[in-house]
Amino acid sequence: MLLKKTTQLLLTFIVAIGFSISVSAADKTIGILAYDGVLTSDVVAPTEVFGVASRKAWFSDYEVILINVKPNKTVKTEEGLTLQVDANIYDELDLDILIVNSSYDMDWLFENDDLTKFMRDQAEKVEWLASNCSGAFLYANAGLLDGYRATTWAGGEAELQRKFPKIDVVVDQNVVVDRNRISSNGGVPSYQGALVLLSLMSGERNAKKFLKPFSSTA
């Protein structure tokens, strides 16, 4: 019942706002990793939540950018949506939050040493590392979840635990927060993860005001 109500709330949020992103001069940057074959929902969820929040006075010092793994101007998602990116992992980026996402084919990402270095370098500087779905495997492959609690796509927890035994993998929980690491199951819970992170970044009061117009009693 709780999951159903959460899903209804998040779907209402999606429809009511519509996909949008506002990037302007700001002091802090939220970087969202994108690449050919990435799952659309994993990218859209944090982009929409933080993009809309950045229009609020209490979050206006943040901007949202899409970061390509390759030095290309666009990416095509698994579902065929073409997205224009703002930067790539080879640029000099000053990020405050890094969010990594998933695809059905992750092997080439695991083998990308430049991506692994990028994530490790950012981990030393950012305030938050976040992942959706199998994006947790990218952080795990870089050793960035060792000693942390984390989750991944529903049904993939056992694989994450088997491959990376130093992680405390959590089962049957949509969003897991451990210190400055936050992970979600992906899909609709990508919105939930973004909203939890927004609350942690801006305060529960602001997050509740942000959600109020989209709440449902159904």
GROMACS .gro file of C-alpha atoms in nm:
model
  218
    1MET     CA    1   0.000   0.000   0.000
    2LEU     CA    2   0.283   0.240   0.090
    3LEU     CA    3   0.464   0.165  -0.237
    4LYS     CA    4   0.140   0.215  -0.429
    5LYS     CA    5   0.078   0.554  -0.267
    6THR     CA    6   0.440   0.654  -0.328
    7THR     CA    7   0.411   0.553  -0.693
    8GLN     CA    8   0.087   0.751  -0.732
    9LEU     CA    9   0.250   1.056  -0.576
   10LEU     CA   10   0.554   1.039  -0.800
   11LEU     CA   11   0.354   0.979  -1.117
   12THR     CA   12   0.136   1.279  -1.028
   13PHE     CA   13   0.456   1.478  -0.982
   14ILE     CA   14   0.582   1.375  -1.326
   15VAL     CA   15   0.260   1.466  -1.508
   16ALA     CA   16   0.200   1.790  -1.320
   17ILE     CA   17   0.543   1.942  -1.376
   18GLY     CA   18   0.646   1.801  -1.711
   19PHE     CA   19   1.006   1.740  -1.811
   20SER     CA   20   1.208   2.058  -1.783
   21ILE     CA   21   1.550   2.175  -1.679
   22SER     CA   22   1.680   2.520  -1.596
   23VAL     CA   23   2.053   2.580  -1.610
   24SER     CA   24   2.173   2.926  -1.512
   25ALA     CA   25   2.457   3.092  -1.330
   26ALA     CA   26   2.487   2.922  -0.993
   27ASP     CA   27   2.737   2.856  -0.718
   28LYS     CA   28   2.684   2.479  -0.696
   29THR     CA   29   2.650   2.209  -0.959
   30ILE     CA   30   2.462   1.881  -0.969
   31GLY     CA   31   2.612   1.654  -1.234
   32ILE     CA   32   2.403   1.372  -1.379
   33LEU     CA   33   2.589   1.105  -1.574
   34ALA     CA   34   2.442   1.012  -1.914
   35TYR     CA   35   2.556   0.797  -2.203
   36ASP     CA   36   2.420   0.608  -2.502
   37GLY     CA   37   2.187   0.337  -2.377
   38VAL     CA   38   2.119   0.493  -2.037
   39LEU     CA   39   1.770   0.430  -1.900
   40THR     CA   40   1.556   0.738  -1.957
   41SER     CA   41   1.381   0.736  -1.619
   42ASP     CA   42   1.709   0.731  -1.428
   43VAL     CA   43   1.819   1.053  -1.599
   44VAL     CA   44   1.484   1.231  -1.616
   45ALA     CA   45   1.397   1.185  -1.247
   46PRO     CA   46   1.687   1.377  -1.088
   47THR     CA   47   1.701   1.623  -1.378
   48GLU     CA   48   1.338   1.716  -1.329
   49VAL     CA   49   1.337   1.724  -0.950
   50PHE     CA   50   1.652   1.933  -0.914
   51GLY     CA   51   1.583   2.139  -1.226
   52VAL     CA   52   1.246   2.250  -1.091
   53ALA     CA   53   1.384   2.298  -0.739
   54SER     CA   54   1.658   2.527  -0.875
   55ARG     CA   55   1.385   2.777  -0.966
   56LYS     CA   56   1.298   2.814  -0.599
   57ALA     CA   57   1.472   3.085  -0.397
   58TRP     CA   58   1.593   2.833  -0.139
   59PHE     CA   59   1.764   2.620  -0.407
   60SER     CA   60   1.857   2.883  -0.665
   61ASP     CA   61   2.230   2.849  -0.601
   62TYR     CA   62   2.224   2.506  -0.769
   63GLU     CA   63   2.236   2.424  -1.139
   64VAL     CA   64   2.187   2.087  -1.308
   65ILE     CA   65   2.409   1.958  -1.588
   66LEU     CA   66   2.415   1.638  -1.790
   67ILE     CA   67   2.760   1.480  -1.826
   68ASN     CA   68   2.841   1.245  -2.112
   69VAL     CA   69   3.083   0.956  -2.069
   70LYS     CA   70   3.204   1.027  -2.424
   71PRO     CA   71   3.308   1.364  -2.572
   72ASN     CA   72   2.986   1.394  -2.772
   73LYS     CA   73   2.717   1.663  -2.759
   74THR     CA   74   2.422   1.424  -2.733
   75VAL     CA   75   2.327   1.083  -2.599
   76LYS     CA   76   2.048   0.849  -2.704
   77THR     CA   77   1.873   0.669  -2.420
   78GLU     CA   78   1.769   0.304  -2.422
   79GLU     CA   79   1.416   0.415  -2.505
   80GLY     CA   80   1.533   0.624  -2.802
   81LEU     CA   81   1.520   0.974  -2.651
   82THR     CA   82   1.801   1.204  -2.768
   83LEU     CA   83   1.934   1.431  -2.494
   84GLN     CA   84   2.173   1.723  -2.530
   85VAL     CA   85   2.449   1.718  -2.269
   86ASP     CA   86   2.632   2.007  -2.108
   87ALA     CA   87   2.972   1.852  -2.049
   88ASN     CA   88   3.169   1.528  -2.054
   89ILE     CA   89   3.397   1.345  -1.813
   90TYR     CA   90   3.705   1.494  -1.980
   91ASP     CA   91   3.606   1.851  -1.892
   92GLU     CA   92   3.730   2.034  -1.584
   93LEU     CA   93   3.421   2.012  -1.365
   94ASP     CA   94   3.360   2.150  -1.019
   95LEU     CA   95   3.072   1.934  -0.897
   96ASP     CA   96   2.894   1.931  -0.564
   97ILE     CA   97   2.677   1.626  -0.634
   98LEU     CA   98   2.734   1.340  -0.879
   99ILE     CA   99   2.448   1.110  -0.982
  100VAL     CA  100   2.521   0.800  -1.188
  101ASN     CA  101   2.264   0.593  -1.371
  102SER     CA  102   2.209   0.255  -1.532
  103SER     CA  103   2.169   0.071  -1.859
  104TYR     CA  104   2.110  -0.286  -1.967
  105ASP     CA  105   2.468  -0.307  -2.097
  106MET     CA  106   2.713  -0.198  -1.828
  107ASP     CA  107   3.024  -0.395  -1.928
  108TRP     CA  108   3.177  -0.123  -2.145
  109LEU     CA  109   3.135   0.123  -1.858
  110PHE     CA  110   3.312  -0.107  -1.613
  111GLU     CA  111   3.601  -0.130  -1.861
  112ASN     CA  112   3.624   0.246  -1.908
  113ASP     CA  113   3.925   0.350  -1.699
  114ASP     CA  114   3.861   0.718  -1.769
  115LEU     CA  115   3.512   0.691  -1.620
  116THR     CA  116   3.644   0.507  -1.315
  117LYS     CA  117   3.907   0.777  -1.260
  118PHE     CA  118   3.646   1.050  -1.307
  119MET     CA  119   3.421   0.899  -1.039
  120ARG     CA  120   3.709   0.849  -0.797
  121ASP     CA  121   3.831   1.205  -0.848
  122GLN     CA  122   3.481   1.345  -0.796
  123ALA     CA  123   3.429   1.131  -0.485
  124GLU     CA  124   3.712   1.321  -0.317
  125LYS     CA  125   3.540   1.655  -0.376
  126VAL     CA  126   3.162   1.624  -0.394
  127GLU     CA  127   2.918   1.651  -0.106
  128TRP     CA  128   2.701   1.363  -0.231
  129LEU     CA  129   2.741   1.055  -0.448
  130ALA     CA  130   2.408   0.919  -0.571
  131SER     CA  131   2.311   0.628  -0.792
  132ASN     CA  132   1.998   0.487  -0.952
  133CYS     CA  133   1.937   0.122  -1.039
  134SER     CA  134   2.255  -0.056  -1.153
  135GLY     CA  135   2.444   0.272  -1.135
  136ALA     CA  136   2.546   0.141  -0.793
  137PHE     CA  137   2.760  -0.117  -0.975
  138LEU     CA  138   2.962   0.167  -1.131
  139TYR     CA  139   3.046   0.313  -0.791
  140ALA     CA  140   3.110  -0.037  -0.656
  141ASN     CA  141   3.346  -0.116  -0.943
  142ALA     CA  142   3.541   0.198  -0.853
  143GLY     CA  143   3.558   0.092  -0.487
  144LEU     CA  144   3.343   0.384  -0.379
  145LEU     CA  145   3.083   0.182  -0.189
  146ASP     CA  146   3.321  -0.032   0.016
  147GLY     CA  147   3.207  -0.015   0.379
  148TYR     CA  148   2.879   0.155   0.289
  149ARG     CA  149   2.516   0.044   0.290
  150ALA     CA  150   2.366   0.057  -0.060
  151THR     CA  151   2.101  -0.088  -0.287
  152THR     CA  152   2.052  -0.142  -0.659
  153TRP     CA  153   1.775  -0.255  -0.894
  154ALA     CA  154   1.512  -0.472  -0.728
  155GLY     CA  155   1.632  -0.828  -0.780
  156GLY     CA  156   1.995  -0.731  -0.834
  157GLU     CA  157   2.094  -0.704  -0.469
  158ALA     CA  158   2.235  -1.056  -0.447
  159GLU     CA  159   2.457  -0.997  -0.750
  160LEU     CA  160   2.585  -0.670  -0.607
  161GLN     CA  161   2.665  -0.841  -0.278
  162ARG     CA  162   2.834  -1.136  -0.449
  163LYS     CA  163   3.053  -0.923  -0.674
  164PHE     CA  164   3.135  -0.663  -0.411
  165PRO     CA  165   3.135  -0.828  -0.067
  166LYS     CA  166   3.270  -0.517   0.106
  167ILE     CA  167   2.933  -0.345   0.050
  168ASP     CA  168   2.648  -0.387   0.298
  169VAL     CA  169   2.374  -0.445   0.040
  170VAL     CA  170   2.020  -0.363   0.153
  171VAL     CA  171   1.723  -0.560   0.018
  172ASP     CA  172   1.357  -0.450  -0.010
  173GLN     CA  173   1.426  -0.080   0.040
  174ASN     CA  174   1.371   0.170  -0.242
  175VAL     CA  175   1.625   0.426  -0.122
  176VAL     CA  176   1.928   0.378   0.103
  177VAL     CA  177   2.128   0.661   0.259
  178ASP     CA  178   2.463   0.603   0.427
  179ARG     CA  179   2.663   0.912   0.514
  180ASN     CA  180   2.711   1.095   0.181
  181ARG     CA  181   2.610   0.799  -0.037
  182ILE     CA  182   2.251   0.756  -0.156
  183SER     CA  183   2.126   0.478  -0.384
  184SER     CA  184   1.786   0.387  -0.526
  185ASN     CA  185   1.626   0.093  -0.705
  186GLY     CA  186   1.585   0.303  -1.021
  187GLY     CA  187   1.272   0.346  -1.231
  188VAL     CA  188   1.000   0.525  -1.033
  189PRO     CA  189   1.213   0.508  -0.715
  190SER     CA  190   1.463   0.731  -0.899
  191TYR     CA  191   1.217   1.011  -0.824
  192GLN     CA  192   1.197   0.899  -0.464
  193GLY     CA  193   1.576   0.899  -0.437
  194ALA     CA  194   1.598   1.248  -0.585
  195LEU     CA  195   1.332   1.377  -0.346
  196VAL     CA  196   1.507   1.222  -0.045
  197LEU     CA  197   1.834   1.381  -0.155
  198LEU     CA  198   1.659   1.716  -0.205
  199SER     CA  199   1.529   1.695   0.152
  200LEU     CA  200   1.876   1.616   0.285
  201MET     CA  201   2.029   1.903   0.089
  202SER     CA  202   1.770   2.173   0.151
  203GLY     CA  203   1.588   2.067   0.466
  204GLU     CA  204   1.268   1.873   0.521
  205ARG     CA  205   1.059   2.190   0.544
  206ASN     CA  206   1.155   2.309   0.196
  207ALA     CA  207   1.114   1.961   0.051
  208LYS     CA  208   0.763   1.934   0.195
  209LYS     CA  209   0.669   2.274   0.048
  210PHE     CA  210   0.809   2.157  -0.285
  211LEU     CA  211   0.591   1.843  -0.276
  212LYS     CA  212   0.273   1.995  -0.133
  213PRO     CA  213   0.108   2.090  -0.466
  214PHE     CA  214   0.156   1.734  -0.590
  215SER     CA  215   0.051   1.538  -0.281
  216SER     CA  216  -0.239   1.295  -0.305
  217THR     CA  217  -0.472   1.151  -0.044
  218ALA     CA  218  -0.581   0.868  -0.270
   0.00000   0.00000   0.00000
